[in-house]
Every structure is written in structure tokens, then in C-alpha cells.
Amino acid sequence: FANPLMAQLADDRLCASFIADGIHIPRDVLRVFIRAKQPERCLLVTDGTAASHAAPGRYRLAGMTIERSPDGSVRVPGGTTLAGSSLTLDAAVRNVVAWGIADADAALRMASAAPTALLAPALAAHSIALADSEVEWSTDLRPMRVKAGPIAISAGSALNRTQ
């Protein structure tokens, strides 16, 4: 039974990235994958589009029309293949917690600290430094304030520069 996906899940040298929208990967499959990889080698990601956190309807992506369905899936109108997602990263965090796949701390690490740690060696090799950043979360895992370098955004407010 040769299955490259299973071999990759079993390889502790590899990290895995997951779009936790219940569309790209069914919830139960995601649970198995994260248990197999262990949360410290899992990254929550999104292939968000203009349809992210938007109402169902048609949007533009790279010169083509895409359509967000009521179930949150994004496809070329009339097509069956996914054309991105409507998932935001904070929603991915809430999803894995609500689905009982990870607790809040593990979900937040999969969305932030794990990707940063994975990218750090490559960034350092190219003398790229990330701006100091922080996110303040509400108890229901919604971002209340996001700061990246001198730029800060608070929920319900306009863009603020801290310098």
C-alpha cells in the first residue's frame, strides 16, 4: 500500500499545512491528520480570496470570476474545482477549537508560532527580519487588536500608526 500522503504524515522531519474550513479537508480527516503529525508540526493556513469573510456572491481573482457559495466554498462559476477559499485565519483557529481538534493555545500556535518558526531559517538566510507583531484575542478567539511593527488595527476602528 504505497501512499505518499501517509508517508509524509509519518515523517517527523516534515510539517504539514492545513486549510481548516471543512471543505478542503473534512473535519474528521483533519482530526486524524493533526493527530498523526502532532500540533507542533502543523500549520493552519488559508488560501483566502476576495470572498474571504464575505457574503455569497461573485468576486474577482487574478482576472477571473470566482463564486462564493453559501457553504463557504469558492469555485469558478459552474465549476466543481475549488478556486481558493473564503476562510480567514482567525476562523481556522476557531474551527479547530470548535471541532474539538485542538485547544485554543495549540490552535493559535498552529496559526502563528509554528509557521514563523518554520520560515525563520529561510528568512534569516536572506537577511529578512520580520517586524515585531502581536495579536490580542477575545475569549471567543476573535482578534481584538493586531500590531505589526508601527501599524496597529483594533476591532471596529481605523488603521492606527503607533509611531
PDB file of C-alpha atoms in Angstrom:
ATOM      1  CA  PHE A   1       0.000   0.000   0.000  1.00  0.00           C
ATOM      2  CA  ALA A   2       2.109   2.855  -1.291  1.00  0.00           C
ATOM      3  CA  ASN A   3       0.583   6.174  -0.315  1.00  0.00           C
ATOM      4  CA  PRO A   4       2.805   9.266  -0.359  1.00  0.00           C
ATOM      5  CA  LEU A   5       0.402  11.209   1.864  1.00  0.00           C
ATOM      6  CA  MET A   6       0.659   8.641   4.661  1.00  0.00           C
ATOM      7  CA  ALA A   7       4.456   8.546   4.315  1.00  0.00           C
ATOM      8  CA  GLN A   8       4.571  12.332   4.652  1.00  0.00           C
ATOM      9  CA  LEU A   9       2.262  12.313   7.673  1.00  0.00           C
ATOM     10  CA  ALA A  10       4.525   9.741   9.339  1.00  0.00           C
ATOM     11  CA  ASP A  11       7.749  11.662   8.613  1.00  0.00           C
ATOM     12  CA  ASP A  12       8.657  13.778  11.650  1.00  0.00           C
ATOM     13  CA  ARG A  13      11.065  15.856   9.548  1.00  0.00           C
ATOM     14  CA  LEU A  14       8.097  17.378   7.717  1.00  0.00           C
ATOM     15  CA  CYS A  15       5.496  19.918   8.763  1.00  0.00           C
ATOM     16  CA  ALA A  16       2.012  19.902   7.274  1.00  0.00           C
ATOM     17  CA  SER A  17      -0.218  22.849   6.428  1.00  0.00           C
ATOM     18  CA  PHE A  18      -3.982  22.577   6.589  1.00  0.00           C
ATOM     19  CA  ILE A  19      -6.899  24.710   5.388  1.00  0.00           C
ATOM     20  CA  ALA A  20      -9.323  24.124   8.272  1.00  0.00           C
ATOM     21  CA  ASP A  21     -12.561  25.123   6.568  1.00  0.00           C
ATOM     22  CA  GLY A  22     -14.249  21.714   6.474  1.00  0.00           C
ATOM     23  CA  ILE A  23     -14.323  21.988   2.674  1.00  0.00           C
ATOM     24  CA  HIS A  24     -10.722  21.408   1.609  1.00  0.00           C
ATOM     25  CA  ILE A  25     -10.348  18.682   4.244  1.00  0.00           C
ATOM     26  CA  PRO A  26     -13.336  17.114   6.038  1.00  0.00           C
ATOM     27  CA  ARG A  27     -13.298  17.693   9.812  1.00  0.00           C
ATOM     28  CA  ASP A  28     -12.703  14.065  10.785  1.00  0.00           C
ATOM     29  CA  VAL A  29      -9.874  13.717   8.265  1.00  0.00           C
ATOM     30  CA  LEU A  30      -8.304  16.913   9.611  1.00  0.00           C
ATOM     31  CA  ARG A  31      -8.515  15.484  13.139  1.00  0.00           C
ATOM     32  CA  VAL A  32      -6.663  12.332  12.031  1.00  0.00           C
ATOM     33  CA  PHE A  33      -4.032  14.321  10.119  1.00  0.00           C
ATOM     34  CA  ILE A  34      -3.299  16.652  13.054  1.00  0.00           C
ATOM     35  CA  ARG A  35      -3.122  13.726  15.470  1.00  0.00           C
ATOM     36  CA  ALA A  36      -0.723  11.942  13.120  1.00  0.00           C
ATOM     37  CA  LYS A  37       1.543  14.981  12.644  1.00  0.00           C
ATOM     38  CA  GLN A  38       1.124  16.325  16.192  1.00  0.00           C
ATOM     39  CA  PRO A  39       0.157  20.004  16.574  1.00  0.00           C
ATOM     40  CA  GLU A  40       3.776  21.189  16.856  1.00  0.00           C
ATOM     41  CA  ARG A  41       4.356  20.132  13.223  1.00  0.00           C
ATOM     42  CA  CYS A  42       1.059  21.510  11.897  1.00  0.00           C
ATOM     43  CA  LEU A  43       0.378  24.885  10.322  1.00  0.00           C
ATOM     44  CA  LEU A  44      -3.048  26.416   9.887  1.00  0.00           C
ATOM     45  CA  VAL A  45      -3.193  28.311   6.594  1.00  0.00           C
ATOM     46  CA  THR A  46      -5.761  29.757   4.237  1.00  0.00           C
ATOM     47  CA  ASP A  47      -5.890  30.258   0.513  1.00  0.00           C
ATOM     48  CA  GLY A  48      -8.230  33.172   1.068  1.00  0.00           C
ATOM     49  CA  THR A  49      -9.595  35.256  -1.772  1.00  0.00           C
ATOM     50  CA  ALA A  50     -11.733  38.379  -2.106  1.00  0.00           C
ATOM     51  CA  ALA A  51     -14.551  36.069  -0.986  1.00  0.00           C
ATOM     52  CA  SER A  52     -12.966  35.642   2.450  1.00  0.00           C
ATOM     53  CA  HIS A  53     -15.318  36.699   5.226  1.00  0.00           C
ATOM     54  CA  ALA A  54     -17.721  37.954   2.558  1.00  0.00           C
ATOM     55  CA  ALA A  55     -21.292  37.230   1.583  1.00  0.00           C
ATOM     56  CA  PRO A  56     -22.060  34.581  -1.027  1.00  0.00           C
ATOM     57  CA  GLY A  57     -21.638  36.020  -4.491  1.00  0.00           C
ATOM     58  CA  ARG A  58     -19.187  36.632  -7.304  1.00  0.00           C
ATOM     59  CA  TYR A  59     -15.729  38.117  -6.837  1.00  0.00           C
ATOM     60  CA  ARG A  60     -12.572  38.600  -8.905  1.00  0.00           C
ATOM     61  CA  LEU A  61      -9.336  36.641  -8.556  1.00  0.00           C
ATOM     62  CA  ALA A  62      -6.356  37.042 -10.899  1.00  0.00           C
ATOM     63  CA  GLY A  63      -8.524  38.297 -13.734  1.00  0.00           C
ATOM     64  CA  MET A  64     -11.190  35.624 -13.439  1.00  0.00           C
ATOM     65  CA  THR A  65     -14.575  35.438 -11.768  1.00  0.00           C
ATOM     66  CA  ILE A  66     -14.963  33.224  -8.715  1.00  0.00           C
ATOM     67  CA  GLU A  67     -18.112  32.468  -6.767  1.00  0.00           C
ATOM     68  CA  ARG A  68     -18.553  32.003  -3.022  1.00  0.00           C
ATOM     69  CA  SER A  69     -21.362  29.585  -2.260  1.00  0.00           C
ATOM     70  CA  PRO A  70     -23.500  29.705   0.890  1.00  0.00           C
ATOM     71  CA  ASP A  71     -21.490  26.735   2.263  1.00  0.00           C
ATOM     72  CA  GLY A  72     -18.315  28.867   2.058  1.00  0.00           C
ATOM     73  CA  SER A  73     -16.753  27.048  -0.874  1.00  0.00           C
ATOM     74  CA  VAL A  74     -15.181  29.151  -3.636  1.00  0.00           C
ATOM     75  CA  ARG A  75     -15.228  27.926  -7.234  1.00  0.00           C
ATOM     76  CA  VAL A  76     -15.225  29.225 -10.785  1.00  0.00           C
ATOM     77  CA  PRO A  77     -18.957  29.723 -11.570  1.00  0.00           C
ATOM     78  CA  GLY A  78     -20.422  26.433 -12.762  1.00  0.00           C
ATOM     79  CA  GLY A  79     -17.236  24.531 -11.921  1.00  0.00           C
ATOM     80  CA  THR A  80     -16.524  21.845  -9.361  1.00  0.00           C
ATOM     81  CA  THR A  81     -12.855  22.554  -8.613  1.00  0.00           C
ATOM     82  CA  LEU A  82     -12.050  24.790  -5.664  1.00  0.00           C
ATOM     83  CA  ALA A  83     -10.647  28.210  -6.596  1.00  0.00           C
ATOM     84  CA  GLY A  84      -9.388  29.310  -3.200  1.00  0.00           C
ATOM     85  CA  SER A  85     -11.399  29.662  -0.036  1.00  0.00           C
ATOM     86  CA  SER A  86     -13.474  32.098   1.958  1.00  0.00           C
ATOM     87  CA  LEU A  87     -11.635  31.136   5.151  1.00  0.00           C
ATOM     88  CA  THR A  88      -9.836  33.698   7.286  1.00  0.00           C
ATOM     89  CA  LEU A  89      -7.035  32.526   9.555  1.00  0.00           C
ATOM     90  CA  ASP A  90      -8.859  33.512  12.731  1.00  0.00           C
ATOM     91  CA  ALA A  91     -11.821  31.407  11.561  1.00  0.00           C
ATOM     92  CA  ALA A  92      -9.446  28.455  11.038  1.00  0.00           C
ATOM     93  CA  VAL A  93      -8.334  28.830  14.664  1.00  0.00           C
ATOM     94  CA  ARG A  94     -11.943  28.907  15.875  1.00  0.00           C
ATOM     95  CA  ASN A  95     -12.827  25.924  13.683  1.00  0.00           C
ATOM     96  CA  VAL A  96     -10.189  23.544  15.048  1.00  0.00           C
ATOM     97  CA  VAL A  97     -11.157  24.527  18.594  1.00  0.00           C
ATOM     98  CA  ALA A  98     -14.926  24.220  17.961  1.00  0.00           C
ATOM     99  CA  TRP A  99     -14.424  20.863  16.233  1.00  0.00           C
ATOM    100  CA  GLY A 100     -12.529  19.527  19.275  1.00  0.00           C
ATOM    101  CA  ILE A 101      -9.314  19.011  17.299  1.00  0.00           C
ATOM    102  CA  ALA A 102      -7.107  21.313  19.392  1.00  0.00           C
ATOM    103  CA  ASP A 103      -7.364  23.602  22.379  1.00  0.00           C
ATOM    104  CA  ALA A 104      -7.055  27.366  21.909  1.00  0.00           C
ATOM    105  CA  ASP A 105      -3.337  27.521  22.751  1.00  0.00           C
ATOM    106  CA  ALA A 106      -2.444  24.762  20.274  1.00  0.00           C
ATOM    107  CA  ALA A 107      -4.657  26.274  17.565  1.00  0.00           C
ATOM    108  CA  LEU A 108      -3.056  29.703  17.995  1.00  0.00           C
ATOM    109  CA  ARG A 109       0.431  28.154  17.833  1.00  0.00           C
ATOM    110  CA  MET A 110      -0.503  26.310  14.613  1.00  0.00           C
ATOM    111  CA  ALA A 111      -1.641  29.611  13.086  1.00  0.00           C
ATOM    112  CA  SER A 112       1.244  31.796  14.244  1.00  0.00           C
ATOM    113  CA  ALA A 113       4.275  30.441  16.097  1.00  0.00           C
ATOM    114  CA  ALA A 114       4.639  27.249  14.033  1.00  0.00           C
ATOM    115  CA  PRO A 115       4.668  28.992  10.619  1.00  0.00           C
ATOM    116  CA  THR A 116       7.031  31.663  11.958  1.00  0.00           C
ATOM    117  CA  ALA A 117       9.439  29.028  13.294  1.00  0.00           C
ATOM    118  CA  LEU A 118       9.335  27.109  10.022  1.00  0.00           C
ATOM    119  CA  LEU A 119      10.082  30.218   7.944  1.00  0.00           C
ATOM    120  CA  ALA A 120      12.693  31.737  10.288  1.00  0.00           C
ATOM    121  CA  PRO A 121      15.776  29.929   8.891  1.00  0.00           C
ATOM    122  CA  ALA A 122      14.920  30.840   5.284  1.00  0.00           C
ATOM    123  CA  LEU A 123      14.213  34.447   6.222  1.00  0.00           C
ATOM    124  CA  ALA A 124      17.463  34.703   8.184  1.00  0.00           C
ATOM    125  CA  ALA A 125      19.424  33.206   5.277  1.00  0.00           C
ATOM    126  CA  HIS A 126      18.204  36.112   3.147  1.00  0.00           C
ATOM    127  CA  SER A 127      18.713  38.739   5.888  1.00  0.00           C
ATOM    128  CA  ILE A 128      14.980  39.306   6.203  1.00  0.00           C
ATOM    129  CA  ALA A 129      13.693  40.308   9.623  1.00  0.00           C
ATOM    130  CA  LEU A 130      10.019  40.226  10.490  1.00  0.00           C
ATOM    131  CA  ALA A 131       8.559  43.210  12.306  1.00  0.00           C
ATOM    132  CA  ASP A 132       7.634  42.607  15.916  1.00  0.00           C
ATOM    133  CA  SER A 133       3.990  41.678  15.997  1.00  0.00           C
ATOM    134  CA  GLU A 134       1.285  40.695  18.417  1.00  0.00           C
ATOM    135  CA  VAL A 135      -2.387  39.826  18.367  1.00  0.00           C
ATOM    136  CA  GLU A 136      -4.768  40.347  21.267  1.00  0.00           C
ATOM    137  CA  TRP A 137      -7.567  37.765  21.195  1.00  0.00           C
ATOM    138  CA  SER A 138     -11.023  37.851  22.744  1.00  0.00           C
ATOM    139  CA  THR A 139     -12.207  34.929  24.826  1.00  0.00           C
ATOM    140  CA  ASP A 140     -14.138  33.649  21.787  1.00  0.00           C
ATOM    141  CA  LEU A 141     -10.931  33.702  19.669  1.00  0.00           C
ATOM    142  CA  ARG A 142     -11.601  36.813  17.651  1.00  0.00           C
ATOM    143  CA  PRO A 143      -8.728  39.231  17.043  1.00  0.00           C
ATOM    144  CA  MET A 144      -9.316  42.405  19.050  1.00  0.00           C
ATOM    145  CA  ARG A 145      -6.061  44.187  18.184  1.00  0.00           C
ATOM    146  CA  VAL A 146      -3.336  43.368  15.679  1.00  0.00           C
ATOM    147  CA  LYS A 147       0.048  45.100  15.726  1.00  0.00           C
ATOM    148  CA  ALA A 148       2.778  44.591  13.117  1.00  0.00           C
ATOM    149  CA  GLY A 149       5.714  46.939  13.506  1.00  0.00           C
ATOM    150  CA  PRO A 150       4.390  50.519  13.728  1.00  0.00           C
ATOM    151  CA  ILE A 151       0.935  49.605  12.410  1.00  0.00           C
ATOM    152  CA  ALA A 152      -1.921  48.658  14.727  1.00  0.00           C
ATOM    153  CA  ILE A 153      -5.522  47.817  13.959  1.00  0.00           C
ATOM    154  CA  SER A 154      -8.206  47.390  16.613  1.00  0.00           C
ATOM    155  CA  ALA A 155     -11.532  45.684  16.103  1.00  0.00           C
ATOM    156  CA  GLY A 156     -14.052  48.222  14.849  1.00  0.00           C
ATOM    157  CA  SER A 157     -11.524  51.010  14.365  1.00  0.00           C
ATOM    158  CA  ALA A 158      -9.463  52.551  11.616  1.00  0.00           C
ATOM    159  CA  LEU A 159      -5.810  51.849  10.936  1.00  0.00           C
ATOM    160  CA  ASN A 160      -3.526  53.340  13.610  1.00  0.00           C
ATOM    161  CA  ARG A 161       0.201  54.010  13.425  1.00  0.00           C
ATOM    162  CA  THR A 162       1.929  53.678  16.793  1.00  0.00           C
ATOM    163  CA  GLN A 163       4.976  55.769  15.805  1.00  0.00           C
TER     164      GLN A 163
END
